[in-house]
Amino acid sequence: MSKTDIKTAPLKPAVFHILLALADTSTHGYAVMQAVREQSAGAVRISTGSFYRHLGALMRDGLVEEAAGPTLDDPRRGLYYRITPRGRTVLARERERLAALVAAVDALGRAPRRGRA
Amino acid sequence: MSAADRTPRAFAALLRVYPRDARARFGDAMRYAWQQDLERARQTGTLAVLAFWIATTADAFRFGIAERLPRVSLRRALTVDWRDAWRALRAAPLVSTFAVLSLALGIGGVTALFSILNSITLKPLPVREPGRVVLLDGGSWTNPIWEAIRDRQAGIADGAFAWATDRLNLSPAGAADMVEGLWVSGSLFDVLGVPTAMGRPIQPQDDVRGGGADGPVAVISDAMWQRRFGGAPDVLGRRLTIERVPFTIVGVTPASFFGPDVGRAFDVAIPLATEPLIRPRDSALDERSTWWMNIGARLKPGQTPEEASALLRALQPQIRAATLPSLNPEGRAQYLAEPLTFVAAPGGRSALRSRYERPLTTILAVVSLVLLIACANIANLLIARASARRHELTVRLALGASRWRIARQLLAESLLLATAGAALGVVIARWGSALLVSQLTTYAATVNLDLALDRRVLAFATAVSAAAALLAGVAPALSVGGITPQEALRVHGRAAAGGRRFSARHASVVLQVALSLVLVVGAGLLARTFVGLATRDAGFDRRGVLLVTARVDQNPLEEPARLALFERFARAAAAVPGVSAAAACFTTPTASAGWNTMVVVPAGSSLTRRQRMTWVNIVSPGWFPTMGVPMVAGRDFDARDRAGAPPVVIVNRAFAQRFLPGQTLGSVVSTLEPGPHDKPAPRLEVVGVVDDTIYKSLRAPMEPIMYYPLAQSDGLGTSVVISARAASARADTLAHSVAAAIAREDPTAVLSIRTLEAQMAASLTQERLVATLAGFFGVLGLLLAALGLYGVTSAAVTARRAEIGIRMALGARADGVVRMVLGSVAWLVGLGIAAGAALSAWAATFTQSLLYDVQPRDPVTFVAAALTLIAVATLAAWLPARRASRIDPVQVLRQY
């Protein structure tokens, strides 16, 4: 997957939520999964398999990286992850894109209907 | 095992679906996440747990395999519209079904044969480090030799072992209840590294003459445990009566271990040292010329078979000297000099291997030919469909599809066909290989092979299917090259005359005809071999003879009295109503038992060592008329030939011609080797000459045979064969009454019964099987080729419909049209037959060793095969040709 893919295209909901979950804190994989499930109120169905596949892609594209975790933590949980500056940029851009979309939809709601383009 | 114990293993298995790097990176974390999710699910309920497992497994396959796939660009390049391919195949269900079936038969047949070959030649024994197992080369050995090697094994290798196979009777009384027995040295289980699933293996302390501390012990196989004891957990310590001697079961081997002989699964293993218990008067343990066991060893780590052989060679003089049988000087020198050699045997020993490897390889080649024909046929069908879809394809091209894209689409169809064929083929293979193996089993030996689809077989089936998909798909895909997008712009008109250019379709028909000729020639040669052998004049009348082998190991009678008992058996059998004659003998034609010896010839004789050999049989008076062997000269044995009377023999014609040309009757012969009890051979007077008969094999030429009278013989041991001739042609109906009559003479006798015809038929199992398979696949190949030809002719007729209509409108007659159409395919058939004949002439030489009394390039077979093919081809082409002759010219012309 080329790096431009993930930057320019609309992010997949799961990817967006993973970045969102890591925006405030660095934590381990399972906690991220749980956060995604809670943030989206179950709308984004993420499984262990798909989560780690997305995580692998995000790391390959340099949006997420490994982070040092607290030493006394349960080692079985695996590594801690945090968002990179590049990841923040992508997240911010996606936020803008979604905001623009919401604005456009709102404007549509106020304007008289014209039918489909 | 509780659910909690299984969970980590299930997780480990799921993780294995992921590629290694992903596993290394996220494995622990994923395990943790799964564990957390699972615990949550457990709190919710059983259904949630079930849902978790289903979702997680599906997930692992979805993402694990996705991770393994190459990145997007390549994936996109290989994307094809499977639905489109599926639709195309569904559009012609008959053709597709036929294609799938023929591929399935081909792939199934090839895979079935491969899995048999795999289990008899490639699979290692299920023992510890099979690569370090070696066997003493050169057939069977005596127990003194084994004991000599056993006592010196420390200096040779990392342990030695010995075993012998036997059929053992488990019935405490009455009719025999035979199972496959294994005599083992105390070291066998330990040296091979075979653990027991239950209890303990046979150990060196059990293999002690006079009995071990636990008395006679036996280890049974898993199959035996299930079959006889219903898998009872308390089987250890139970009694098992083996040959009327009580043994204690001390262990059960794992299901994977079938014994050291591939193809011959053992039921019961007992120590070698218990042999004297079973054969108290006939023990082979100290016999220096009873060759009955196999000897093997485990190499030391890093040791090669050559190094072990060198160590053995250094000890050879001691071993040989300590075990010298009583031989004449010539034989003794040879015995001492013959080198002892270890050969690597990771797959164990197999009589099947040497016997069936070549026939099975031949059949594998035959089935491969059928598969090739099937592929050519499918290629043909796909080309036909591609040309029918020519317009659609040109439109696609014109709309911007790449040629590669379209070719891919056509390849996808053949891949879909091949996948369906392979799936069905694996089912056929499982069923077919089991069927084949069951055909190898005769009354005398149960063939038992581990035919589980292992990785090697599945890889083979996959490779064959992929190759078939490519073979079938490449030609149609290439035909896309000939399409131009401009065609689409033209009106889809009809050409007045079809092209006669040599195309891929024509090539495939030539190929099919050629290959099926090879098949038919092969089938013909093998069928002639089988018929030749089955109907060969064996020198005796095989119909209506019942054979009963009686073993009297438990009867305390000693030799002279025992011989009298055998004669009483014969008389009792003869007295049964419906029996016209009966007699006793040592062996019968095509039985597995055989005995040969060397005849003393005058000094200066030009006969080679091999030519001085004669077969030996021991018969009671009346045996020759019972078997239907004519006396040529002299007399049969009679009451005069008792023990103590001058020793006499009867010889067959081949013996007389080789050793006693001129005066035969009254001549005196002697043998070089001693009798079984190492006594010097007496001088024997020839009192009769009988006609030649075969001895061990129907394939062998008539060889010299010498017959000793039963009453003067001391080499019969405790077993005898009673031959009874039925007054009518049906001998099997007498089985019960003859057996009962013999049992009345000695209730301890163990009897096994078959007819002479069944015994001879069993000796031709291999030939029958090979001929049947070659015939079946020959017919299949012929059918496929006929269908291919039919397809091509039909297509040609359709393409030339207008031309034919015009011709008929201009006055061509129906028979002329038929001739024209037939003529247009005749050259394809001719070309195919020529190519096939050349190919057969080359390939037939490989079947030489399978043939009997037929030359590999037998002209009769070749001509008959070519005629068969021409007849089938004519029929296949005639059907569409007749359709062509019924074209209505008016209708055709109206369309223009």
XYZ file of N, CA and C in Angstrom, chain B residues 107-279:
519
model
N -7.609 -36.704 -12.412
C -6.894 -36.247 -11.216
C -7.039 -37.273 -10.100
N -8.254 -37.826 -9.949
C -8.487 -38.825 -8.914
C -7.633 -40.056 -9.136
N -7.584 -40.530 -10.378
C -6.797 -41.728 -10.673
C -5.323 -41.498 -10.397
N -4.822 -40.384 -10.888
C -3.401 -40.085 -10.700
C -3.088 -39.971 -9.210
N -3.979 -39.295 -8.480
C -3.725 -39.095 -7.052
C -3.825 -40.418 -6.286
N -4.795 -41.255 -6.661
C -4.940 -42.546 -5.983
C -3.662 -43.357 -6.137
N -3.150 -43.416 -7.359
C -1.943 -44.211 -7.578
C -0.765 -43.595 -6.869
N -0.721 -42.257 -6.901
C 0.393 -41.618 -6.221
C 0.340 -41.907 -4.727
N -0.878 -41.918 -4.152
C -0.922 -42.120 -2.705
C -0.524 -43.548 -2.344
N -0.812 -44.508 -3.224
C -0.347 -45.876 -2.952
C 1.173 -45.953 -3.073
N 1.688 -45.378 -4.166
C 3.143 -45.379 -4.344
C 3.805 -44.655 -3.181
N 3.174 -43.571 -2.757
C 3.703 -42.797 -1.646
C 3.817 -43.667 -0.407
N 2.754 -44.436 -0.130
C 2.801 -45.186 1.121
C 3.718 -46.393 1.020
N 3.915 -46.946 -0.182
C 4.824 -48.107 -0.205
C 6.259 -47.742 -0.541
N 6.496 -46.581 -1.132
C 7.887 -46.315 -1.494
C 8.455 -45.055 -0.860
N 7.615 -44.085 -0.535
C 8.176 -42.804 -0.120
C 8.051 -42.538 1.372
N 6.943 -42.997 1.948
C 6.684 -42.652 3.339
C 7.667 -43.334 4.272
N 8.248 -42.609 5.213
C 9.122 -43.286 6.172
C 8.301 -44.056 7.198
N 8.931 -45.058 7.817
C 8.275 -45.793 8.892
C 7.967 -44.835 10.034
N 6.845 -45.051 10.728
C 6.543 -44.165 11.852
C 7.359 -44.535 13.084
N 8.676 -44.420 12.984
C 9.534 -44.746 14.118
C 10.441 -43.550 14.377
N 11.199 -43.615 15.451
C 12.120 -42.529 15.777
C 13.255 -42.502 14.737
N 13.512 -41.330 14.172
C 14.593 -41.130 13.198
C 14.707 -42.283 12.193
N 13.713 -42.414 11.309
C 13.739 -43.536 10.361
C 14.972 -43.513 9.455
N 15.583 -42.346 9.316
C 16.776 -42.254 8.459
C 17.927 -43.083 8.976
N 17.875 -43.462 10.261
C 19.001 -44.219 10.823
C 18.724 -45.714 10.852
N 17.592 -46.144 10.274
C 17.270 -47.575 10.284
C 17.885 -48.243 9.049
N 18.621 -49.315 9.266
C 19.197 -50.062 8.144
C 18.758 -51.525 8.261
N 18.767 -52.217 7.113
C 18.419 -53.634 7.124
C 19.574 -54.427 6.533
N 19.700 -55.657 6.990
C 20.706 -56.558 6.439
C 20.192 -56.990 5.070
N 20.992 -56.676 4.057
C 20.564 -56.884 2.681
C 20.563 -58.368 2.320
N 19.673 -58.758 1.437
C 19.758 -60.104 0.868
C 18.734 -61.085 1.386
N 17.527 -60.603 1.700
C 16.454 -61.543 2.000
C 16.415 -61.971 3.438
N 16.199 -63.269 3.659
C 15.967 -63.698 5.033
C 17.185 -64.399 5.619
N 17.179 -64.529 6.940
C 18.330 -65.020 7.687
C 17.886 -66.059 8.697
N 18.871 -66.792 9.221
C 18.536 -67.824 10.214
C 18.636 -67.229 11.614
N 17.999 -67.904 12.552
C 18.075 -67.408 13.929
C 19.496 -67.457 14.477
N 20.293 -68.527 14.202
C 21.689 -68.482 14.684
C 22.443 -67.244 14.180
N 22.196 -66.830 12.927
C 22.871 -65.628 12.424
C 22.416 -64.416 13.234
N 21.102 -64.326 13.482
C 20.608 -63.198 14.272
C 21.246 -63.187 15.657
N 21.330 -64.362 16.290
C 21.889 -64.370 17.639
C 23.363 -63.985 17.619
N 24.067 -64.401 16.552
C 25.477 -64.035 16.447
C 25.620 -62.518 16.289
N 24.729 -61.918 15.489
C 24.802 -60.463 15.314
C 24.359 -59.762 16.596
N 23.293 -60.280 17.218
C 22.781 -59.668 18.446
C 23.879 -59.595 19.514
N 24.655 -60.692 19.623
C 25.670 -60.712 20.667
C 26.835 -59.785 20.361
N 26.919 -59.309 19.106
C 28.031 -58.441 18.742
C 27.563 -57.042 18.361
N 26.289 -56.732 18.593
C 25.726 -55.489 18.051
C 26.418 -54.242 18.563
N 26.948 -54.286 19.783
C 27.549 -53.077 20.346
C 28.690 -52.578 19.470
N 29.387 -53.527 18.829
C 30.509 -53.119 17.999
C 30.102 -52.701 16.603
N 28.815 -52.751 16.285
C 28.397 -52.497 14.912
C 27.572 -51.221 14.802
N 26.551 -51.119 15.631
C 25.624 -50.009 15.466
C 24.993 -49.689 16.803
N 23.977 -48.829 16.751
C 23.302 -48.381 17.957
C 22.134 -49.310 18.267
N 22.374 -50.596 18.250
C 21.293 -51.540 18.523
C 20.855 -52.273 17.275
N 20.550 -53.554 17.431
C 20.088 -54.367 16.306
C 18.765 -55.007 16.690
N 17.995 -55.382 15.677
C 16.709 -56.021 15.954
C 16.419 -57.026 14.853
N 15.475 -57.922 15.109
C 15.094 -58.905 14.102
C 13.610 -59.161 14.222
N 13.015 -59.545 13.090
C 11.606 -59.906 13.153
C 11.283 -60.878 12.035
N 10.180 -61.569 12.176
C 9.689 -62.436 11.111
C 8.177 -62.332 11.110
N 7.576 -62.441 9.944
C 6.117 -62.394 9.894
C 5.580 -63.807 9.780
N 4.372 -63.983 10.227
C 3.769 -65.310 10.236
C 2.264 -65.113 10.351
N 1.511 -66.131 9.978
C 0.083 -66.100 10.272
C -0.108 -66.941 11.528
N -0.771 -66.406 12.506
C -0.935 -67.118 13.763
C -2.410 -67.400 14.013
N -2.646 -68.535 14.636
C -4.019 -68.960 14.905
C -4.394 -68.603 16.343
N -5.470 -67.847 16.509
C -5.880 -67.426 17.843
C -6.971 -68.318 18.425
N -7.433 -69.263 17.596
C -8.566 -70.050 18.073
C -8.102 -71.100 19.079
N -8.744 -71.169 20.245
C -8.312 -72.170 21.231
C -8.625 -73.586 20.774
N -9.627 -73.772 19.900
C -9.990 -75.101 19.418
C -10.791 -74.944 18.136
N -10.853 -76.018 17.357
C -11.698 -75.995 16.168
C -11.077 -75.226 15.019
N -11.933 -74.603 14.199
C -11.485 -73.957 12.966
C -10.489 -72.838 13.265
N -9.557 -72.666 12.341
C -8.493 -71.686 12.539
C -9.055 -70.275 12.521
N -8.451 -69.391 13.309
C -8.825 -67.994 13.373
C -7.519 -67.227 13.194
N -7.160 -67.001 11.920
C -5.816 -66.533 11.633
C -5.705 -65.012 11.740
N -4.616 -64.554 12.346
C -4.292 -63.123 12.342
C -2.843 -62.967 11.892
N -2.481 -61.725 11.585
C -1.108 -61.450 11.151
C -0.207 -61.382 12.378
N 0.760 -62.285 12.421
C 1.653 -62.331 13.569
C 3.013 -61.749 13.246
N 3.684 -61.326 14.291
C 5.020 -60.751 14.133
C 5.888 -61.352 15.221
N 6.929 -62.096 14.821
C 7.914 -62.551 15.791
C 8.914 -61.420 15.941
N 9.170 -60.976 17.150
C 10.117 -59.869 17.295
C 11.203 -60.218 18.291
N 12.375 -59.633 18.050
C 13.429 -59.745 19.043
C 13.074 -58.806 20.188
N 13.633 -59.073 21.360
C 13.324 -58.244 22.517
C 13.725 -56.798 22.331
N 14.628 -56.566 21.365
C 15.149 -55.220 21.181
C 14.339 -54.394 20.185
N 13.431 -55.027 19.427
C 12.820 -54.343 18.279
C 12.143 -53.026 18.646
N 11.283 -53.056 19.651
C 10.527 -51.838 19.973
C 11.459 -50.733 20.456
N 12.442 -51.133 21.255
C 13.348 -50.138 21.805
C 14.229 -49.539 20.711
N 14.792 -50.396 19.850
C 15.727 -49.902 18.843
C 14.993 -49.076 17.778
N 13.803 -49.519 17.386
C 13.047 -48.722 16.418
C 12.513 -47.450 17.065
N 12.366 -47.481 18.370
C 11.828 -46.302 19.040
C 10.329 -46.203 18.895
N 9.651 -47.325 19.003
C 8.192 -47.325 18.953
C 7.679 -47.443 20.382
N 6.984 -46.431 20.870
C 6.438 -46.526 22.223
C 5.152 -47.341 22.174
N 4.644 -47.716 23.317
C 3.329 -48.351 23.318
C 2.311 -47.307 23.734
N 1.103 -47.429 23.187
C 0.043 -46.510 23.559
C -0.445 -46.850 24.961
N -0.275 -48.127 25.310
C -0.735 -48.611 26.607
C 0.193 -49.731 27.014
N 0.460 -49.840 28.301
C 1.277 -50.955 28.767
C 2.722 -50.784 28.372
N 3.412 -51.891 28.187
C 4.842 -51.836 27.875
C 5.111 -52.624 26.610
N 6.206 -52.294 25.919
C 6.556 -53.094 24.736
C 7.185 -54.417 25.137
N 7.469 -55.253 24.141
C 8.239 -56.472 24.402
C 9.676 -56.045 24.639
N 10.288 -56.571 25.685
C 11.626 -56.129 26.072
C 12.594 -57.300 26.026
N 13.906 -56.987 26.050
C 14.881 -58.088 25.963
C 14.641 -59.173 27.003
N 14.172 -58.809 28.208
C 13.988 -59.866 29.213
C 12.817 -60.797 28.897
N 11.948 -60.385 27.928
C 10.883 -61.294 27.497
C 11.386 -62.277 26.457
N 12.465 -61.856 25.756
C 12.956 -62.645 24.629
C 14.097 -63.535 25.106
N 13.794 -64.383 26.061
C 14.791 -65.276 26.629
C 14.300 -66.698 26.450
N 15.202 -67.556 26.000
C 14.788 -68.949 25.804
C 14.318 -69.532 27.119
N 13.218 -70.244 27.073
C 12.679 -70.819 28.295
C 11.721 -69.869 28.982
N 11.593 -68.632 28.438
C 10.587 -67.717 28.957
C 11.155 -66.674 29.884
N 10.575 -65.472 29.815
C 10.990 -64.381 30.685
C 10.259 -64.467 32.003
N 10.502 -63.463 32.856
C 9.902 -63.447 34.188
C 8.380 -63.419 34.120
N 7.847 -62.742 33.084
C 6.394 -62.616 32.983
C 5.763 -63.741 32.168
N 6.536 -64.763 31.824
C 5.992 -65.831 30.984
C 5.849 -65.347 29.553
N 5.112 -66.102 28.714
C 4.944 -65.681 27.310
C 4.088 -64.419 27.245
N 4.619 -63.360 26.656
C 3.885 -62.099 26.583
C 3.655 -61.718 25.128
N 2.625 -60.915 24.911
C 2.311 -60.458 23.551
C 1.976 -58.981 23.595
N 2.309 -58.292 22.509
C 1.897 -56.901 22.324
C 0.956 -56.902 21.129
N -0.181 -56.229 21.259
C -1.124 -56.229 20.142
C -1.165 -54.854 19.500
N -1.608 -54.804 18.255
C -1.693 -53.531 17.548
C -2.973 -52.816 17.950
N -3.001 -51.532 17.656
C -4.186 -50.736 17.970
C -5.410 -51.307 17.254
N -5.211 -51.705 15.978
C -6.339 -52.228 15.191
C -6.909 -53.484 15.845
N -5.983 -54.344 16.302
C -6.387 -55.585 16.964
C -7.140 -55.283 18.256
N -6.632 -54.306 18.984
C -7.244 -53.925 20.258
C -8.684 -53.460 20.033
N -8.867 -52.648 18.986
C -10.203 -52.151 18.690
C -11.112 -53.284 18.214
N -10.535 -54.122 17.311
C -11.352 -55.121 16.636
C -11.761 -56.245 17.569
N -10.768 -56.763 18.317
C -11.033 -57.950 19.126
C -11.505 -57.613 20.517
N -11.025 -56.486 21.040
C -11.317 -56.200 22.440
C -12.190 -54.965 22.580
N -12.693 -54.438 21.432
C -13.564 -53.277 21.490
C -12.919 -52.106 22.200
N -11.584 -52.040 22.147
C -10.891 -50.932 22.796
C -10.993 -50.971 24.316
N -11.217 -52.164 24.879
C -11.402 -52.279 26.331
C -10.170 -51.757 27.063
N -10.383 -50.879 28.055
C -9.227 -50.300 28.764
C -8.493 -51.319 29.634
N -9.155 -52.430 29.962
C -8.493 -53.391 30.848
C -7.894 -54.559 30.067
N -7.502 -54.287 28.824
C -6.987 -55.376 27.987
C -5.638 -55.891 28.499
N -4.885 -55.015 29.154
C -3.572 -55.437 29.652
C -3.761 -56.531 30.695
N -2.942 -57.570 30.569
C -3.044 -58.661 31.524
C -4.002 -59.753 31.081
N -4.787 -59.481 30.023
C -5.702 -60.527 29.561
C -4.941 -61.637 28.858
N -5.588 -62.810 28.789
C -4.992 -63.954 28.132
C -5.308 -63.924 26.645
N -4.366 -64.367 25.822
C -4.608 -64.495 24.392
C -4.048 -65.860 24.006
N -4.887 -66.718 23.449
C -4.403 -68.043 23.065
C -3.829 -67.958 21.662
N -2.524 -68.133 21.545
C -1.883 -68.065 20.232
C -1.359 -69.456 19.913
N -1.850 -70.042 18.846
C -1.468 -71.398 18.468
C -1.615 -72.332 19.671
N -2.721 -72.176 20.398
C -3.066 -73.015 21.552
C -2.149 -72.809 22.744
N -1.314 -71.787 22.720
C -0.453 -71.502 23.865
C -0.948 -70.200 24.489
N -1.159 -70.174 25.815
C -1.639 -68.927 26.418
C -0.541 -67.871 26.537
N -0.833 -66.669 26.062
C 0.079 -65.521 26.172
C -0.623 -64.454 27.006
N 0.170 -63.574 27.611
C -0.407 -62.463 28.365
C -0.187 -61.177 27.572
N -1.242 -60.401 27.402
C -1.100 -59.125 26.688
C -0.481 -58.111 27.637
N 0.654 -57.553 27.225
C 1.299 -56.577 28.101
C 1.296 -55.168 27.517
N 0.959 -55.029 26.229
C 0.997 -53.684 25.655
C 0.189 -53.581 24.385
N -0.121 -52.321 24.025
C -0.834 -52.009 22.782
C -0.009 -50.947 22.070
N 0.275 -51.162 20.786
C 1.081 -50.179 20.050
C 0.185 -49.043 19.578
N 0.784 -47.879 19.265
C -0.029 -46.761 18.773
C -0.611 -47.070 17.396
N -1.689 -46.381 17.047
C -2.378 -46.651 15.784
C -1.478 -46.422 14.584
N -0.483 -45.539 14.737
C 0.344 -45.205 13.571
C 1.330 -46.314 13.225
N 1.582 -47.229 14.157
C 2.611 -48.241 13.908
C 1.981 -49.523 13.387
N 2.341 -49.917 12.186
C 1.753 -51.107 11.584
C 2.748 -52.248 11.525
N 3.973 -52.028 11.996
C 4.998 -53.059 11.947
C 6.093 -52.657 10.981
N 7.186 -53.419 10.963
C 8.314 -53.032 10.104
C 8.107 -53.382 8.633
N 7.060 -54.133 8.296
C 6.806 -54.464 6.898
C 5.713 -53.559 6.384
N 6.035 -52.772 5.342
C 5.019 -51.887 4.784
C 4.014 -52.723 4.009
N 2.741 -52.470 4.247
C 1.698 -53.182 3.511
C 1.214 -54.414 4.236
N 1.884 -54.773 5.334
C 1.471 -55.942 6.062
C 1.341 -55.552 7.522
N 0.149 -55.181 7.919
C -0.048 -54.711 9.286
C -0.096 -55.910 10.215
N 0.592 -55.822 11.347
C 0.587 -56.956 12.265
C -0.566 -56.814 13.246
N -1.040 -57.922 13.765
C -2.068 -57.894 14.799
C -1.459 -58.199 16.159
N -0.570 -59.193 16.167
C -0.003 -59.658 17.432
C 1.510 -59.791 17.273
N 2.257 -59.226 18.215
C 3.709 -59.402 18.212
C 4.096 -60.233 19.429
N 4.958 -61.241 19.206
C 5.402 -62.086 20.321
C 6.906 -62.277 20.205
N 7.583 -62.534 21.321
C 9.046 -62.650 21.284
C 9.504 -63.867 20.477
N 10.640 -63.730 19.800
C 11.209 -64.832 19.032
C 11.426 -66.056 19.912
N 11.841 -65.807 21.149
C 12.199 -66.928 22.017
C 10.997 -67.779 22.413
N 9.766 -67.306 22.136
C 8.608 -68.140 22.474
C 8.290 -69.129 21.352
N 9.085 -69.082 20.289
C 8.797 -69.951 19.150
C 8.769 -71.430 19.530
N 9.704 -71.911 20.393
C 9.657 -73.342 20.764
C 8.380 -73.721 21.514
N 7.703 -72.757 22.165
C 6.449 -73.083 22.847
C 5.398 -73.445 21.823
N 5.427 -72.705 20.688
C 4.418 -72.903 19.663
C 4.767 -74.092 18.775
N 6.065 -74.256 18.511
C 6.484 -75.396 17.677
C 7.445 -76.257 18.488
